[in-house]
Amino acid sequence: MWFLKYSRRLVLLQLLILQLLWLDPAAAKKDKPEISSYKLDSAPSSFFYFDDSNVILLHDREGGLVHRSEDAGKTWGKVDIKDGKPVDLWRHPHDNKKAYILGKGDTHWHTNDQGVTWQDFEIPNARPSLFRAPFAFHAGNTDKVLIHGEICKVAGLIDCKEATFYTKNGFKEVGKLRDNTRGCVFAHATPDFKTGDDDKNDDRIVCVTTGRISFDPREHRLAVSDNYFEDEQDEHEPLLEGDRTVQGIINIAVVKKYLVAAARAPNTDELAMYVTDDARVWHRAVFPSDSRLKEDAYTLLESTSYSIQVDVMTVDPPNPMGVLFTSNSNGTYFTKNIPYTNRNMHGIVDFEKVQGIQGVVMVNVVNNHDEVERSFGRAEKMLRSQISFDDGRNFKDLTADGKSLHLHSVTEMNNIGRVFSSPAPGVVMGVGNTGKYLKDYEESDLYVSDDAGLTWTRALEEAHKYEFGDQGSILVAIYDEGPTDVIQYSLNHGQDWQPVDLPEGKIRAKTLTTTPDSTSMKFFLWGTKGGGSKIENWVFSIDFEGMHEGKCKAEDFEDWTARVDDGGKPSCVMGRKQFYKRRKADADCFIREKDFEEIEPDFDTCKCTDEDFECDYNFVRKNDGKECVPDGPLPDPKGACKGGAKTYKASSGYRKIPGNMCEGGVNLEEEKERDCEDTLKPPVSGEINVERTAFPAKSFRSYFYLERAESSSESSKAGEDETVVMRTDQAEVYMSRDHGKTWDQILKGHEIKDIYPHPHFNDVCYFVSTNRTVHYTINRGDTFASFDADLEPTRDEHLPALGFHADYKDWLIWTGAGADGCNKEGECHNNALYSTDRGAHWKDLRRFVRKCEFIREEGRGDQEKLVYCEQYKDEKLGGPLELQSSDNWFAKPKVHFNNIVEFATMSEFIIVATRDQSDGESLKVDASVDGQTFADALFPSNFNVPVQIAYTVLDSHTHAVFLHVTVGNQKNAEYGSIIKSNSNGTSYVLSLDRVNRNTPGYVDFEKMLGLEGVALVNVVINIEEAERGSGKKLKTMITHNDGAEWSLLKAPQQDPEGKPYECDTGNVDDCSLHLHGYTERRDPRDVFSSPSAVGLMMAVGNVGPYLTTKSEKTSDTFITRDGGIEWHAVKKGNYMWEYGDQGSIIVIVRDTVATDEILYSLDEGQTWVPFKFSNKKVHVAILSTVPSDNSRNFLLWGQEDDSDSEIVTFNLDFTRIEERQKQCYLNEDDLGDPKSDYYVWEPRHPLQDSNCLFGHHSKYHRKYPDHDCYNGRSIQHLHDDTQKCECTRADFECDYNYEPAKDGSCQLVSGLEPPDHSKICKEDPKRMSYFKPTGYRRVPLSTCEGGNELEKYESKEVACSGHEQEFEEKHRGLSGFWLFVLGVLLPVGLASSIGYWVWRNWDGKFGRIRLGEQGSAFDKDQPWIRYPIMAVSGVVAVLAAVPLLAGSLWRGVSGLFGGSRGRYTTRGSFARGRGDYAVVDEDELLGEDEDEEV
């Protein structure tokens, strides 16, 4: 009975519930989704879901608000951050509870509960970085975060330096990690990355940092720490290239289980990629020899846990294309997958992996790739879509209804998130069309596939945004070609679609999205209504949870094979087949996972096949991609080949891909028998190998090295590549790829007039023929192409036909012959053209010019199109020359000067010589550091040269211009004074007078390469006699502090034969060493020193009261090993010299005397070994090696004694001598390592007891001379200069209006007033004070602190007008306190070890004129930053007025390298022949020299 009563009650209750449901429509199940709307005040700048939740954060930057929704956008609230104004919003990628708001001020916020509550934090004395992502996250411990910041002394962008900060406890505490970073990452930045020893290395951090003493990007390096850089002992620099560190790191990234670093070397746009999978051992990634990584031309794509995928650009913008590569499992060897991939200008590639399905990849390729390549990217690309089901090994077309289908991809993002796929197993969508190629987006339809892209059907007409929900059960789309008021959805994998009206009328859809894992049944839509000032922003929540479909049961799911082969059978990836349980397309249900649980795949193990194996270490794929073969000689297996053994057991060349799960089947990694001969290296002969080549000609006209940069491809071919090009007097061109061992004639049948190696990209070289045809190579001779210029090359023998851009290797200026020819004075009518596509198309630049140049240098602002032209006024040949500039191809030219003689561009300055308007005879100098604004140069008041007729710009690498001003111009008796500028090139002081110059304008001045501040000159000691017709008598002087003090060279005690000299070497005034300088050289490339052989110089000269005539009887050859302090006699007579292997090999050969023998030294010239290289006597004209002096090969160029119809080269190969078989070992982290082959050397000033130079101790790595090893890869010679010194007299030079007295002090010039330093207060209204002048100013290079600060010594600090109260408060009770801004007269106020402060800060001084935004430009080629590898000897620019001839850009080389057309461009272009010259447009040789044929 009780049971019946209970049953009746239950029925009544059920009827009551049904009645209530009928009466309340809101509670009933619905047949369409619920849509709610919310209006925003302004457009959202960013928004995101927290993973596995319905919580959304939305940032309104314009309104200064962050909105939060807990129900997927149905309702919203505003985040309360205590009156803060958010400027950015970030989500933690590994923690779905955490997010970060960056504020406009010092306060920022973080949340640990999806935005319910927020806590503030600050970055100590810094703000978030503007140059890189502000956060870097730890994947294992989400409380650990790195913050990239900037520390600025002044608000805004002024005087900021980058630094990285960290927190280990979720921003409860924030500390500084390290200064001077350029991006840092946790090694454990992704869940897949393992550091090997997690307990020890889980905190490992890798940073890109500035150089040890340089901010130059070419010196950026990696720094690694396991304890947050808490002490310097912990920080270390990883070995990337063998046992060498690598500079020039430009970026780092963590991709799956790989940490990748990219590096760039100077003079190339090619990059080297380094990879590690444990943050300990690094390898260089090797690409096929025909593929090169270039800066801004490669993209790391979405990769797997067993390979990296990279797209490398092959055709430059505006329509770039690429090639897709895939690596082996450790990321070191890459193979080509598919060429002609589509890229956009931003490096985005049409590439996407289908999410959740192993091995399925979709790409777009360029169908008309040949046309695009021929047009330099200007032809419109025709795209086709391709898909791969085997990880990119094979691709095929997408198909829909039997037709090829093409889809818009990543380069045209029309929504957020992935383009085609989601975690919904196998369901993919895309917008595109069928046909031959992809059409415009507006001509496309929506397509869907539920088999991971194998087959497709059209879902909806017209383009739509789309999204996946409920693990693929729900598909939502909205029209995307204009406004709409409906959305559409499908519940059966896109077969049928239902429309639903939007509540606010028509909107223009902007974003349609849902939770990242696509498990939710709720969607979020943002759209706009109206336009202009009345535009409205609306967000919508689209909720399917209330619909009548129930929860899916077991019978509603199917077993779906994720990957199938061409026959439809399940296929294997990484040894497994992949399966999913997924909802059937026609199932009338939803999955409805409340906890956002994703579907996990099932796997079956496969039998092993060939595809499950990769090449083992030291093996590479053959060109056919099938067989793994040894990459060079194999290592000797622990003596297995001793005792006559012929074979040994070793690796098969294969190994199973790490992580591959296959079992049984094929086993390619089983060891095999190998021949012992495979382990043999080329025999060590103990001798130098010689290769002779003869050429049918009478003389060489020019030669250049196209040296491979260290970031160039490391295929076996590129690794041995030492390319030389040479032109003979028969206008024939030869090329050698192996440093002259073998030669091939190139461009046969073409008469080549000139060779132009690109001064900024070593791989590029142009060959100008006698007509308008120009041939070129962009890959050091691998391939050649040509173009026809619109004009014949200029007829002016002194001008180059081609000009080059420093950043863009395809940008050219062509100086062509105009119709009017040349006048009697030799002035020619030239027209300038420009091309931005390597000569494929030319446009007019300027008519009636003498020359035009790109003026692109670091420190001159973002003026990549800035061009200077010298144009004849009113286009009248012979009229005055105007200096004009333009940064828009002369659409709007700017005239700087109306009557110039010449201009010279250098690393920091542009110097212009104009005719003085007052007398029309004298010259005046103007300078600019920004390329736009010029200021007059103020010469010393005691410098009385009534008519200034010639200038020679000598050097500008040390934040100052060295300028030679001609004082005496009588033929064969020329001399002048060297004056030195302040840091903006406008105020000069006398450095040295009576400096020798020759008739063409070249000066005996030479900077030592590799050491800062050392230079040598020759001075005339008998001026009056010389002007009466007697020959000049010269003495050699040296400076060790950048021209502040000069002294004679101390002579060695003994001559080359060990005998004492006739004069008293203790009496330096009457018996010193004198050297033949620049004015006597046949080849300007034959400089004393090398930047890679630090401290070494060689020269020819004599010991005595003055320099004698250069001859075999009177001259000897000398060497110094300590930067010019002590010299040693080497050999009697005149020798040429070259440094090899960074100075570990020195070769010398007789000059002007036929010989069959060279001498070489392996111990820095302490001992010399003779070697006979020929059976005949040879007149050697040139001894050369690669510009970096880092090769063990040398070339002799000459003519044999008994031949007048042939010229010869001899390659001297030192690679097989016994003493150079082992590579030297360098431990930069432990300088005292007993295994190291290097010691630390400190240069010193000869007049000082300490090793302080320029206010700091400079420490250099140098190889022990007696260690038998070779240097190999270039080492970073400068180890450190951070140890500051107290100031001494050597850190100062005389100020403006002051001159050196006999006792060395600086005295005011009689009749002149001290400079008025208060003027700097007017120039800088914020300056609080200045110092009274003392007569001294700091040498620009000096970083000294404290000690004898002569610029302040006995000087009174005075308040600037209007700052008296501030000054008094600052100094109250602080007697003797000095400010950082004390150096008002300093040409630079160096506050760091490398002059960075000079670049960034204001540098006050008398007569200072602010040029642009800064007082000086950062010199990327500073001696202590970058080896001062410009041709710093001799003239840079001769700026001469009548009667001196106007300058030329060319200099002929006499001897066998002479001839009427034996011309060179700037001294930078000599880089290809000798000396490590940086090829930028400084040190222009604007003098004229007669060409001679010998």
PDB file of C-alpha atoms in Angstrom, residues 509-714:
ATOM      1  CA  ALA A 509      32.342  40.605 -37.848  1.00  0.00           C
ATOM      2  CA  LYS A 510      35.837  41.132 -36.474  1.00  0.00           C
ATOM      3  CA  THR A 511      36.559  38.020 -34.402  1.00  0.00           C
ATOM      4  CA  LEU A 512      34.795  34.718 -33.752  1.00  0.00           C
ATOM      5  CA  THR A 513      36.401  32.428 -31.169  1.00  0.00           C
ATOM      6  CA  THR A 514      35.899  29.997 -28.288  1.00  0.00           C
ATOM      7  CA  THR A 515      38.049  28.263 -25.679  1.00  0.00           C
ATOM      8  CA  PRO A 516      41.523  27.272 -26.912  1.00  0.00           C
ATOM      9  CA  ASP A 517      40.754  23.543 -26.688  1.00  0.00           C
ATOM     10  CA  SER A 518      37.389  23.848 -28.540  1.00  0.00           C
ATOM     11  CA  THR A 519      35.631  21.814 -25.842  1.00  0.00           C
ATOM     12  CA  SER A 520      33.194  24.573 -24.907  1.00  0.00           C
ATOM     13  CA  MET A 521      29.671  24.962 -26.262  1.00  0.00           C
ATOM     14  CA  LYS A 522      29.925  28.738 -25.950  1.00  0.00           C
ATOM     15  CA  PHE A 523      31.361  31.105 -28.540  1.00  0.00           C
ATOM     16  CA  PHE A 524      32.487  34.713 -28.424  1.00  0.00           C
ATOM     17  CA  LEU A 525      31.909  37.193 -31.260  1.00  0.00           C
ATOM     18  CA  TRP A 526      33.151  40.768 -31.642  1.00  0.00           C
ATOM     19  CA  GLY A 527      31.770  43.028 -34.346  1.00  0.00           C
ATOM     20  CA  THR A 528      31.218  46.686 -35.212  1.00  0.00           C
ATOM     21  CA  LYS A 529      28.212  48.730 -36.305  1.00  0.00           C
ATOM     22  CA  GLY A 530      28.235  51.990 -38.189  1.00  0.00           C
ATOM     23  CA  GLY A 531      31.410  53.822 -39.138  1.00  0.00           C
ATOM     24  CA  GLY A 532      33.587  56.862 -38.554  1.00  0.00           C
ATOM     25  CA  SER A 533      33.037  58.652 -35.277  1.00  0.00           C
ATOM     26  CA  LYS A 534      29.740  56.777 -34.759  1.00  0.00           C
ATOM     27  CA  ILE A 535      31.203  53.299 -34.891  1.00  0.00           C
ATOM     28  CA  GLU A 536      29.944  50.966 -32.161  1.00  0.00           C
ATOM     29  CA  ASN A 537      31.720  47.907 -30.765  1.00  0.00           C
ATOM     30  CA  TRP A 538      29.587  44.958 -29.713  1.00  0.00           C
ATOM     31  CA  VAL A 539      30.509  41.598 -28.235  1.00  0.00           C
ATOM     32  CA  PHE A 540      28.175  38.598 -28.297  1.00  0.00           C
ATOM     33  CA  SER A 541      27.926  35.374 -26.355  1.00  0.00           C
ATOM     34  CA  ILE A 542      26.618  32.440 -28.397  1.00  0.00           C
ATOM     35  CA  ASP A 543      25.570  29.599 -26.060  1.00  0.00           C
ATOM     36  CA  PHE A 544      24.543  26.122 -27.294  1.00  0.00           C
ATOM     37  CA  GLU A 545      24.263  24.544 -23.831  1.00  0.00           C
ATOM     38  CA  GLY A 546      20.505  25.118 -23.607  1.00  0.00           C
ATOM     39  CA  MET A 547      19.673  23.274 -26.828  1.00  0.00           C
ATOM     40  CA  HIS A 548      17.609  20.086 -26.710  1.00  0.00           C
ATOM     41  CA  GLU A 549      20.323  17.669 -27.889  1.00  0.00           C
ATOM     42  CA  GLY A 550      21.351  15.349 -25.061  1.00  0.00           C
ATOM     43  CA  LYS A 551      24.741  14.070 -23.949  1.00  0.00           C
ATOM     44  CA  CYS A 552      26.357  11.599 -26.308  1.00  0.00           C
ATOM     45  CA  LYS A 553      26.456   7.914 -25.365  1.00  0.00           C
ATOM     46  CA  ALA A 554      28.958   5.239 -26.340  1.00  0.00           C
ATOM     47  CA  GLU A 555      27.049   4.297 -29.506  1.00  0.00           C
ATOM     48  CA  ASP A 556      27.279   7.924 -30.717  1.00  0.00           C
ATOM     49  CA  PHE A 557      31.074   7.658 -31.165  1.00  0.00           C
ATOM     50  CA  GLU A 558      33.126   6.101 -33.938  1.00  0.00           C
ATOM     51  CA  ASP A 559      36.692   4.828 -34.182  1.00  0.00           C
ATOM     52  CA  TRP A 560      38.393   7.244 -36.532  1.00  0.00           C
ATOM     53  CA  THR A 561      41.833   6.703 -38.031  1.00  0.00           C
ATOM     54  CA  ALA A 562      43.766   9.936 -37.889  1.00  0.00           C
ATOM     55  CA  ARG A 563      46.131   9.201 -40.764  1.00  0.00           C
ATOM     56  CA  VAL A 564      45.745   7.015 -43.801  1.00  0.00           C
ATOM     57  CA  ASP A 565      47.940   6.262 -46.781  1.00  0.00           C
ATOM     58  CA  ASP A 566      46.953   6.600 -50.424  1.00  0.00           C
ATOM     59  CA  GLY A 567      45.109   3.293 -50.159  1.00  0.00           C
ATOM     60  CA  GLY A 568      43.051   4.466 -47.187  1.00  0.00           C
ATOM     61  CA  LYS A 569      44.852   2.246 -44.687  1.00  0.00           C
ATOM     62  CA  PRO A 570      46.098   3.581 -41.327  1.00  0.00           C
ATOM     63  CA  SER A 571      49.647   4.896 -41.652  1.00  0.00           C
ATOM     64  CA  CYS A 572      52.440   5.277 -39.129  1.00  0.00           C
ATOM     65  CA  VAL A 573      54.251   8.322 -37.763  1.00  0.00           C
ATOM     66  CA  MET A 574      57.114   7.928 -35.265  1.00  0.00           C
ATOM     67  CA  GLY A 575      56.365   4.213 -35.059  1.00  0.00           C
ATOM     68  CA  ARG A 576      52.698   4.482 -34.151  1.00  0.00           C
ATOM     69  CA  LYS A 577      49.259   4.588 -35.731  1.00  0.00           C
ATOM     70  CA  GLN A 578      46.917   7.174 -34.259  1.00  0.00           C
ATOM     71  CA  PHE A 579      43.180   6.650 -33.549  1.00  0.00           C
ATOM     72  CA  TYR A 580      40.435   8.768 -32.015  1.00  0.00           C
ATOM     73  CA  LYS A 581      37.028   8.103 -30.499  1.00  0.00           C
ATOM     74  CA  ARG A 582      34.987  10.931 -31.945  1.00  0.00           C
ATOM     75  CA  ARG A 583      31.313  11.806 -32.210  1.00  0.00           C
ATOM     76  CA  LYS A 584      29.623  10.590 -35.369  1.00  0.00           C
ATOM     77  CA  ALA A 585      28.629  13.371 -37.745  1.00  0.00           C
ATOM     78  CA  ASP A 586      24.921  12.383 -37.694  1.00  0.00           C
ATOM     79  CA  ALA A 587      24.686  11.764 -33.959  1.00  0.00           C
ATOM     80  CA  ASP A 588      21.862  13.800 -32.389  1.00  0.00           C
ATOM     81  CA  CYS A 589      23.786  14.747 -29.256  1.00  0.00           C
ATOM     82  CA  PHE A 590      26.482  16.921 -27.754  1.00  0.00           C
ATOM     83  CA  ILE A 591      29.630  15.713 -26.019  1.00  0.00           C
ATOM     84  CA  ARG A 592      29.000  18.245 -23.214  1.00  0.00           C
ATOM     85  CA  GLU A 593      32.256  17.831 -21.265  1.00  0.00           C
ATOM     86  CA  LYS A 594      31.679  19.885 -18.118  1.00  0.00           C
ATOM     87  CA  ASP A 595      35.378  19.965 -17.162  1.00  0.00           C
ATOM     88  CA  PHE A 596      36.630  20.925 -20.612  1.00  0.00           C
ATOM     89  CA  GLU A 597      38.216  17.500 -20.976  1.00  0.00           C
ATOM     90  CA  GLU A 598      39.838  16.982 -24.352  1.00  0.00           C
ATOM     91  CA  ILE A 599      39.703  13.808 -26.423  1.00  0.00           C
ATOM     92  CA  GLU A 600      42.956  11.873 -26.188  1.00  0.00           C
ATOM     93  CA  PRO A 601      44.135   9.647 -29.058  1.00  0.00           C
ATOM     94  CA  ASP A 602      44.883   5.928 -28.904  1.00  0.00           C
ATOM     95  CA  PHE A 603      47.956   4.422 -30.546  1.00  0.00           C
ATOM     96  CA  ASP A 604      49.028   1.107 -32.076  1.00  0.00           C
ATOM     97  CA  THR A 605      52.719   0.271 -32.368  1.00  0.00           C
ATOM     98  CA  CYS A 606      54.117  -0.199 -35.879  1.00  0.00           C
ATOM     99  CA  LYS A 607      56.984  -2.283 -37.195  1.00  0.00           C
ATOM    100  CA  CYS A 608      60.114  -0.287 -37.965  1.00  0.00           C
ATOM    101  CA  THR A 609      60.744   0.874 -41.519  1.00  0.00           C
ATOM    102  CA  ASP A 610      63.462   2.978 -43.163  1.00  0.00           C
ATOM    103  CA  GLU A 611      61.499   6.120 -42.319  1.00  0.00           C
ATOM    104  CA  ASP A 612      61.942   5.481 -38.596  1.00  0.00           C
ATOM    105  CA  PHE A 613      65.695   6.072 -38.825  1.00  0.00           C
ATOM    106  CA  GLU A 614      67.850   9.144 -39.358  1.00  0.00           C
ATOM    107  CA  CYS A 615      71.542   9.716 -39.987  1.00  0.00           C
ATOM    108  CA  ASP A 616      73.795   9.116 -37.006  1.00  0.00           C
ATOM    109  CA  TYR A 617      76.321  11.697 -35.795  1.00  0.00           C
ATOM    110  CA  ASN A 618      79.056  12.433 -38.348  1.00  0.00           C
ATOM    111  CA  PHE A 619      76.833  11.152 -41.170  1.00  0.00           C
ATOM    112  CA  VAL A 620      74.709  13.068 -43.675  1.00  0.00           C
ATOM    113  CA  ARG A 621      72.212  12.217 -46.379  1.00  0.00           C
ATOM    114  CA  LYS A 622      73.488  11.922 -49.909  1.00  0.00           C
ATOM    115  CA  ASN A 623      72.105  14.358 -52.451  1.00  0.00           C
ATOM    116  CA  ASP A 624      69.362  11.872 -53.346  1.00  0.00           C
ATOM    117  CA  GLY A 625      68.232  11.987 -49.711  1.00  0.00           C
ATOM    118  CA  LYS A 626      68.291   8.211 -49.352  1.00  0.00           C
ATOM    119  CA  GLU A 627      71.605   6.925 -48.031  1.00  0.00           C
ATOM    120  CA  CYS A 628      73.525   8.193 -44.976  1.00  0.00           C
ATOM    121  CA  VAL A 629      77.220   8.616 -45.750  1.00  0.00           C
ATOM    122  CA  PRO A 630      80.192   9.825 -43.638  1.00  0.00           C
ATOM    123  CA  ASP A 631      80.567  13.601 -43.374  1.00  0.00           C
ATOM    124  CA  GLY A 632      84.342  13.528 -43.739  1.00  0.00           C
ATOM    125  CA  PRO A 633      86.870  11.090 -42.248  1.00  0.00           C
ATOM    126  CA  LEU A 634      85.487   8.949 -39.444  1.00  0.00           C
ATOM    127  CA  PRO A 635      87.122   9.028 -36.004  1.00  0.00           C
ATOM    128  CA  ASP A 636      89.626   6.283 -35.275  1.00  0.00           C
ATOM    129  CA  PRO A 637      87.744   3.772 -33.074  1.00  0.00           C
ATOM    130  CA  LYS A 638      90.172   3.634 -30.142  1.00  0.00           C
ATOM    131  CA  GLY A 639      93.009   1.976 -31.976  1.00  0.00           C
ATOM    132  CA  ALA A 640      90.876  -0.638 -33.706  1.00  0.00           C
ATOM    133  CA  CYS A 641      92.816  -0.004 -36.911  1.00  0.00           C
ATOM    134  CA  LYS A 642      96.265  -0.476 -35.394  1.00  0.00           C
ATOM    135  CA  GLY A 643      98.472  -3.490 -36.011  1.00  0.00           C
ATOM    136  CA  GLY A 644      97.552  -3.891 -39.646  1.00  0.00           C
ATOM    137  CA  ALA A 645      93.797  -4.249 -39.126  1.00  0.00           C
ATOM    138  CA  LYS A 646      91.861  -3.432 -42.287  1.00  0.00           C
ATOM    139  CA  THR A 647      88.287  -3.243 -40.967  1.00  0.00           C
ATOM    140  CA  TYR A 648      86.506  -2.419 -37.732  1.00  0.00           C
ATOM    141  CA  LYS A 649      82.969  -2.481 -36.323  1.00  0.00           C
ATOM    142  CA  ALA A 650      81.311   0.906 -36.183  1.00  0.00           C
ATOM    143  CA  SER A 651      78.074   2.786 -36.675  1.00  0.00           C
ATOM    144  CA  SER A 652      76.000   1.865 -39.680  1.00  0.00           C
ATOM    145  CA  GLY A 653      75.403   5.557 -40.263  1.00  0.00           C
ATOM    146  CA  TYR A 654      71.831   5.355 -38.991  1.00  0.00           C
ATOM    147  CA  ARG A 655      70.078   5.617 -35.669  1.00  0.00           C
ATOM    148  CA  LYS A 656      66.456   5.275 -34.675  1.00  0.00           C
ATOM    149  CA  ILE A 657      64.876   8.707 -34.327  1.00  0.00           C
ATOM    150  CA  PRO A 658      64.783   9.500 -30.583  1.00  0.00           C
ATOM    151  CA  GLY A 659      61.218   9.104 -29.342  1.00  0.00           C
ATOM    152  CA  ASN A 660      60.242   6.749 -32.160  1.00  0.00           C
ATOM    153  CA  MET A 661      58.104   3.919 -30.772  1.00  0.00           C
ATOM    154  CA  CYS A 662      58.381   1.342 -33.577  1.00  0.00           C
ATOM    155  CA  GLU A 663      59.317  -2.253 -32.768  1.00  0.00           C
ATOM    156  CA  GLY A 664      60.741  -5.080 -34.849  1.00  0.00           C
ATOM    157  CA  GLY A 665      60.901  -4.814 -38.597  1.00  0.00           C
ATOM    158  CA  VAL A 666      63.898  -3.124 -40.184  1.00  0.00           C
ATOM    159  CA  ASN A 667      66.982  -2.391 -38.038  1.00  0.00           C
ATOM    160  CA  LEU A 668      69.203   0.112 -39.854  1.00  0.00           C
ATOM    161  CA  GLU A 669      71.276   0.997 -36.787  1.00  0.00           C
ATOM    162  CA  GLU A 670      72.997  -2.371 -36.473  1.00  0.00           C
ATOM    163  CA  GLU A 671      76.766  -1.873 -36.555  1.00  0.00           C
ATOM    164  CA  LYS A 672      78.600  -2.741 -39.767  1.00  0.00           C
ATOM    165  CA  GLU A 673      82.121  -3.512 -40.889  1.00  0.00           C
ATOM    166  CA  ARG A 674      83.966  -0.401 -42.084  1.00  0.00           C
ATOM    167  CA  ASP A 675      87.239   0.027 -43.903  1.00  0.00           C
ATOM    168  CA  CYS A 676      90.074   1.432 -41.803  1.00  0.00           C
ATOM    169  CA  GLU A 677      90.982   3.693 -44.704  1.00  0.00           C
ATOM    170  CA  ASP A 678      87.761   5.637 -44.016  1.00  0.00           C
ATOM    171  CA  THR A 679      89.372   6.999 -40.845  1.00  0.00           C
ATOM    172  CA  LEU A 680      92.374   8.508 -42.600  1.00  0.00           C
ATOM    173  CA  LYS A 681      92.769  12.248 -42.886  1.00  0.00           C
ATOM    174  CA  PRO A 682      94.897  13.889 -45.594  1.00  0.00           C
ATOM    175  CA  PRO A 683      98.518  13.054 -44.767  1.00  0.00           C
ATOM    176  CA  VAL A 684     100.496  15.468 -42.653  1.00  0.00           C
ATOM    177  CA  SER A 685     103.446  16.218 -44.881  1.00  0.00           C
ATOM    178  CA  GLY A 686     105.237  18.496 -42.492  1.00  0.00           C
ATOM    179  CA  GLU A 687     105.802  20.843 -45.398  1.00  0.00           C
ATOM    180  CA  ILE A 688     104.007  23.643 -47.161  1.00  0.00           C
ATOM    181  CA  ASN A 689     102.052  22.577 -50.222  1.00  0.00           C
ATOM    182  CA  VAL A 690     102.581  24.753 -53.326  1.00  0.00           C
ATOM    183  CA  GLU A 691     100.296  25.115 -56.341  1.00  0.00           C
ATOM    184  CA  ARG A 692     101.516  27.165 -59.320  1.00  0.00           C
ATOM    185  CA  THR A 693      99.182  28.606 -61.960  1.00  0.00           C
ATOM    186  CA  ALA A 694     100.222  30.551 -65.069  1.00  0.00           C
ATOM    187  CA  PHE A 695      98.076  33.036 -66.985  1.00  0.00           C
ATOM    188  CA  PRO A 696      98.547  34.340 -70.559  1.00  0.00           C
ATOM    189  CA  ALA A 697      98.983  38.010 -69.714  1.00  0.00           C
ATOM    190  CA  LYS A 698     101.624  40.589 -68.895  1.00  0.00           C
ATOM    191  CA  SER A 699     100.146  41.969 -65.704  1.00  0.00           C
ATOM    192  CA  PHE A 700      97.420  41.585 -63.155  1.00  0.00           C
ATOM    193  CA  ARG A 701      95.096  44.573 -63.046  1.00  0.00           C
ATOM    194  CA  SER A 702      93.060  43.916 -59.915  1.00  0.00           C
ATOM    195  CA  TYR A 703      92.146  41.158 -57.497  1.00  0.00           C
ATOM    196  CA  PHE A 704      89.639  40.855 -54.675  1.00  0.00           C
ATOM    197  CA  TYR A 705      88.768  38.276 -52.060  1.00  0.00           C
ATOM    198  CA  LEU A 706      85.107  37.355 -51.595  1.00  0.00           C
ATOM    199  CA  GLU A 707      85.661  36.042 -48.113  1.00  0.00           C
ATOM    200  CA  ARG A 708      83.131  33.697 -46.623  1.00  0.00           C
ATOM    201  CA  ALA A 709      81.647  35.155 -43.456  1.00  0.00           C
ATOM    202  CA  GLU A 710      81.691  32.980 -40.354  1.00  0.00           C
ATOM    203  CA  SER A 711      77.916  32.680 -40.345  1.00  0.00           C
ATOM    204  CA  SER A 712      77.933  31.337 -43.909  1.00  0.00           C
ATOM    205  CA  SER A 713      76.749  27.835 -44.670  1.00  0.00           C
ATOM    206  CA  GLU A 714      78.943  25.077 -43.289  1.00  0.00           C
TER     207      GLU A 714
END
